[in-house]
PDB file of C-alpha atoms in Angstrom:
ATOM      1  CA  MET J 483     235.261 283.261 103.699  1.00 52.00           C
ATOM      2  CA  LYS J 484     236.586 286.812 104.297  1.00 54.00           C
ATOM      3  CA  GLY J 485     234.584 289.873 103.151  1.00 52.00           C
ATOM      4  CA  VAL J 486     236.206 292.457 100.784  1.00 54.00           C
ATOM      5  CA  ASN J 487     235.813 296.140 101.547  1.00 52.00           C
ATOM      6  CA  LEU J 488     235.506 297.829  98.191  1.00 49.00           C
ATOM      7  CA  PHE J 489     235.536 301.358  99.501  1.00 50.00           C
ATOM      8  CA  GLY J 490     238.569 301.107 101.875  1.00 55.00           C
ATOM      9  CA  VAL J 491     238.419 302.556 105.449  1.00 51.00           C
ATOM     10  CA  ALA J 492     238.114 306.213 104.301  1.00 52.00           C
ATOM     11  CA  GLY J 493     235.510 305.417 101.737  1.00 48.00           C
ATOM     12  CA  ALA J 494     233.396 303.404 104.176  1.00 44.00           C
ATOM     13  CA  ALA J 495     233.499 306.371 106.652  1.00 43.00           C
ATOM     14  CA  ARG J 496     232.278 308.724 103.804  1.00 41.00           C
ATOM     15  CA  VAL J 497     229.463 306.342 102.930  1.00 37.00           C
ATOM     16  CA  LEU J 498     228.396 306.128 106.564  1.00 35.00           C
ATOM     17  CA  SER J 499     228.504 310.082 106.871  1.00 38.00           C
ATOM     18  CA  VAL J 500     226.271 310.349 103.886  1.00 35.00           C
ATOM     19  CA  ALA J 501     223.848 307.780 105.237  1.00 37.00           C
ATOM     20  CA  VAL J 502     223.667 309.716 108.551  1.00 34.00           C
ATOM     21  CA  LEU J 503     223.029 313.049 106.788  1.00 32.00           C
ATOM     22  CA  VAL J 504     220.349 311.624 104.613  1.00 34.00           C
ATOM     23  CA  THR J 505     218.610 310.120 107.665  1.00 32.00           C
ATOM     24  CA  THR J 506     218.844 313.366 109.530  1.00 32.00           C
ATOM     25  CA  ALA J 507     217.501 315.400 106.670  1.00 35.00           C
ATOM     26  CA  VAL J 508     214.489 313.211 106.339  1.00 35.00           C
ATOM     27  CA  GLY J 509     213.830 313.455 110.036  1.00 37.00           C
ATOM     28  CA  CYS J 510     213.788 317.216 109.935  1.00 32.00           C
ATOM     29  CA  THR J 511     211.109 317.693 107.248  1.00 34.00           C
ATOM     30  CA  ALA J 512     207.839 319.422 108.095  1.00 34.00           C
ATOM     31  CA  SER J 513     204.908 317.230 109.038  1.00 35.00           C
ATOM     32  CA  THR J 514     201.528 317.547 107.287  1.00 37.00           C
ATOM     33  CA  GLY J 515     199.208 316.086 109.928  1.00 40.00           C
ATOM     34  CA  SER J 516     196.488 318.712 109.495  1.00 40.00           C
ATOM     35  CA  ALA J 517     193.468 318.141 107.281  1.00 46.00           C
ATOM     36  CA  GLY J 518     194.561 321.025 105.109  1.00 45.00           C
ATOM     37  CA  GLY J 519     197.774 319.206 104.275  1.00 45.00           C
ATOM     38  CA  GLY J 520     200.071 321.981 105.458  1.00 47.00           C
ATOM     39  CA  SER J 521     202.238 322.403 108.457  1.00 44.00           C
ATOM     40  CA  ALA J 522     201.411 325.115 110.915  1.00 48.00           C
ATOM     41  CA  ALA J 523     203.994 326.971 112.871  1.00 56.00           C
ATOM     42  CA  SER J 524     203.477 328.658 116.145  1.00 72.00           C
ATOM     43  CA  CYS J 525     203.113 332.479 115.903  1.00 80.00           C
ATOM     44  CA  THR J 526     205.842 334.618 117.229  1.00 83.00           C
ATOM     45  CA  TYR J 527     204.935 336.975 120.023  1.00 89.00           C
ATOM     46  CA  ARG J 528     205.037 340.438 118.511  1.00 93.00           C
ATOM     47  CA  VAL J 529     203.725 343.972 119.106  1.00 96.00           C
ATOM     48  CA  GLU J 530     203.220 346.846 116.816  1.00 97.00           C
ATOM     49  CA  TYR J 531     203.864 350.256 118.270  1.00 97.00           C
ATOM     50  CA  ALA J 532     204.612 353.698 116.750  1.00 97.00           C
ATOM     51  CA  GLY J 533     205.018 352.226 113.289  1.00 96.00           C
ATOM     52  CA  ARG J 534     207.587 349.675 114.473  1.00 96.00           C
ATOM     53  CA  THR J 535     207.286 345.917 114.939  1.00 96.00           C
ATOM     54  CA  TYR J 536     208.665 344.453 118.155  1.00 97.00           C
ATOM     55  CA  LEU J 537     209.390 340.759 118.863  1.00 95.00           C
ATOM     56  CA  GLY J 538     209.055 339.230 122.303  1.00 95.00           C
ATOM     57  CA  SER J 539     212.175 338.185 124.178  1.00 94.00           C
ATOM     58  CA  GLU J 540     212.980 337.028 127.761  1.00 94.00           C
ATOM     59  CA  ALA J 541     214.781 339.603 129.875  1.00 93.00           C
ATOM     60  CA  LYS J 542     214.480 339.460 133.667  1.00 90.00           C
ATOM     61  CA  GLY J 543     214.973 342.275 136.131  1.00 91.00           C
ATOM     62  CA  PHE J 544     213.597 345.277 134.152  1.00 94.00           C
ATOM     63  CA  VAL J 545     211.634 348.067 135.628  1.00 94.00           C
ATOM     64  CA  LEU J 546     208.596 349.542 133.827  1.00 94.00           C
ATOM     65  CA  GLY J 547     208.960 353.142 132.921  1.00 95.00           C
ATOM     66  CA  ALA J 548     206.264 355.623 131.728  1.00 97.00           C
ATOM     67  CA  ARG J 549     203.109 354.636 129.862  1.00 97.00           C
ATOM     68  CA  LEU J 550     203.835 355.329 126.200  1.00 98.00           C
ATOM     69  CA  GLY J 551     200.522 354.649 124.535  1.00 97.00           C
ATOM     70  CA  GLY J 552     198.406 352.347 122.458  1.00 97.00           C
ATOM     71  CA  ALA J 553     200.047 349.243 120.876  1.00 97.00           C
ATOM     72  CA  THR J 554     198.569 346.301 119.054  1.00 96.00           C
ATOM     73  CA  VAL J 555     199.205 342.539 119.382  1.00 94.00           C
ATOM     74  CA  PRO J 556     198.481 341.231 115.781  1.00 92.00           C
ATOM     75  CA  ALA J 557     196.070 338.350 115.281  1.00 88.00           C
ATOM     76  CA  CYS J 558     197.546 334.948 115.047  1.00 83.00           C
ATOM     77  CA  ASP J 559     196.134 331.898 113.205  1.00 70.00           C
ATOM     78  CA  ASP J 560     198.652 329.268 113.997  1.00 70.00           C
ATOM     79  CA  THR J 561     196.183 326.334 113.656  1.00 67.00           C
ATOM     80  CA  PRO J 562     194.507 326.577 110.217  1.00 67.00           C
ATOM     81  CA  GLY J 563     191.292 324.755 109.870  1.00 66.00           C
ATOM     82  CA  HIS J 564     190.447 324.845 113.528  1.00 63.00           C
ATOM     83  CA  GLY J 565     187.797 327.534 113.506  1.00 60.00           C
ATOM     84  CA  ASP J 566     189.940 330.282 115.013  1.00 56.00           C
ATOM     85  CA  ASP J 567     190.342 332.279 111.726  1.00 54.00           C
ATOM     86  CA  SER J 568     188.273 335.032 113.114  1.00 54.00           C
ATOM     87  CA  LYS J 569     190.758 336.113 115.788  1.00 70.00           C
ATOM     88  CA  ARG J 570     191.490 339.825 115.693  1.00 84.00           C
ATOM     89  CA  ALA J 571     194.333 342.014 116.669  1.00 90.00           C
ATOM     90  CA  THR J 572     194.326 342.827 120.436  1.00 92.00           C
ATOM     91  CA  PRO J 573     194.814 346.387 121.746  1.00 95.00           C
ATOM     92  CA  ALA J 574     197.499 346.821 124.401  1.00 95.00           C
ATOM     93  CA  THR J 575     199.355 349.554 126.231  1.00 96.00           C
ATOM     94  CA  ALA J 576     203.115 349.886 125.643  1.00 97.00           C
ATOM     95  CA  TYR J 577     205.378 350.964 128.514  1.00 97.00           C
ATOM     96  CA  ALA J 578     208.903 352.232 128.490  1.00 97.00           C
ATOM     97  CA  ILE J 579     211.589 350.121 130.139  1.00 96.00           C
ATOM     98  CA  LYS J 580     213.752 352.072 132.557  1.00 95.00           C
ATOM     99  CA  GLY J 581     217.202 352.681 131.042  1.00 94.00           C
ATOM    100  CA  VAL J 582     216.236 351.584 127.487  1.00 96.00           C
ATOM    101  CA  ASP J 583     215.110 353.768 124.486  1.00 96.00           C
ATOM    102  CA  PRO J 584     211.520 352.857 123.440  1.00 97.00           C
ATOM    103  CA  GLY J 585     212.782 352.924 119.849  1.00 96.00           C
ATOM    104  CA  VAL J 586     214.852 349.838 120.882  1.00 97.00           C
ATOM    105  CA  ALA J 587     212.566 347.956 123.291  1.00 97.00           C
ATOM    106  CA  ILE J 588     209.251 348.282 125.085  1.00 97.00           C
ATOM    107  CA  ALA J 589     207.131 346.295 127.575  1.00 97.00           C
ATOM    108  CA  LEU J 590     203.531 345.366 128.082  1.00 95.00           C
ATOM    109  CA  LYS J 591     202.119 344.979 131.599  1.00 89.00           C
ATOM    110  CA  ASP J 592     200.047 341.974 130.519  1.00 86.00           C
ATOM    111  CA  ALA J 593     202.980 340.085 128.843  1.00 89.00           C
ATOM    112  CA  GLY J 594     204.624 339.002 132.133  1.00 85.00           C
ATOM    113  CA  ASP J 595     207.474 340.071 134.270  1.00 86.00           C
ATOM    114  CA  ASP J 596     210.155 338.562 132.143  1.00 92.00           C
ATOM    115  CA  VAL J 597     209.115 339.563 128.537  1.00 94.00           C
ATOM    116  CA  ILE J 598     210.283 342.566 126.731  1.00 96.00           C
ATOM    117  CA  PHE J 599     209.631 343.497 123.011  1.00 96.00           C
ATOM    118  CA  VAL J 600     212.675 344.387 120.907  1.00 96.00           C
ATOM    119  CA  ASP J 601     212.314 346.508 117.762  1.00 96.00           C
ATOM    120  CA  VAL J 602     213.330 344.256 114.916  1.00 93.00           C
ATOM    121  CA  SER J 603     214.770 347.154 112.940  1.00 95.00           C
ATOM    122  CA  SER J 604     216.798 348.727 115.769  1.00 93.00           C
ATOM    123  CA  GLY J 605     219.863 346.590 115.147  1.00 93.00           C
ATOM    124  CA  THR J 606     220.283 346.263 118.937  1.00 92.00           C
ATOM    125  CA  THR J 607     220.838 342.769 120.172  1.00 93.00           C
ATOM    126  CA  LEU J 608     219.252 341.188 123.327  1.00 93.00           C
ATOM    127  CA  PRO J 609     222.565 341.076 125.245  1.00 93.00           C
ATOM    128  CA  GLU J 610     223.046 344.842 124.668  1.00 94.00           C
ATOM    129  CA  ILE J 611     219.554 345.526 125.867  1.00 94.00           C
ATOM    130  CA  LYS J 612     220.146 343.389 128.959  1.00 93.00           C
ATOM    131  CA  LYS J 613     223.305 345.481 129.741  1.00 92.00           C
ATOM    132  CA  LEU J 614     221.248 348.640 129.483  1.00 90.00           C
ATOM    133  CA  ILE J 615     218.630 347.150 131.864  1.00 89.00           C
ATOM    134  CA  ARG J 616     221.294 346.125 134.425  1.00 86.00           C
ATOM    135  CA  GLY J 617     222.887 349.631 134.128  1.00 78.00           C
ATOM    136  CA  SER J 618     219.688 351.531 134.945  1.00 57.00           C
TER     137      SER J 618
END
């Protein structure tokens, strides 16, 4: 006995596409493996300096410039319910990056040789900053 395809070839392809999308969507939901029932995300590496918030990004080959002054690495509680809720902000020292305006990006000595911090409100993209670094 021969089977009958009620959807036709195009219809069968659409049904298969929907099935794949539903399976993918289910696989991308957040897990709730913690005792608190919530999903915890890893904290972003950020620094607060001169009233601005800077996010950490990878950029190799930059040269530290002048010491700018005190900065703060905000506290991070990325594992709720694990007894680390008392972590406090950490003081740091901000440094200029040779060839880059500190209003756009800064560096911290302790952050590593390949991490810069980009001001989130500067509107400058990481590729633009990398060009400034190479041009210095």
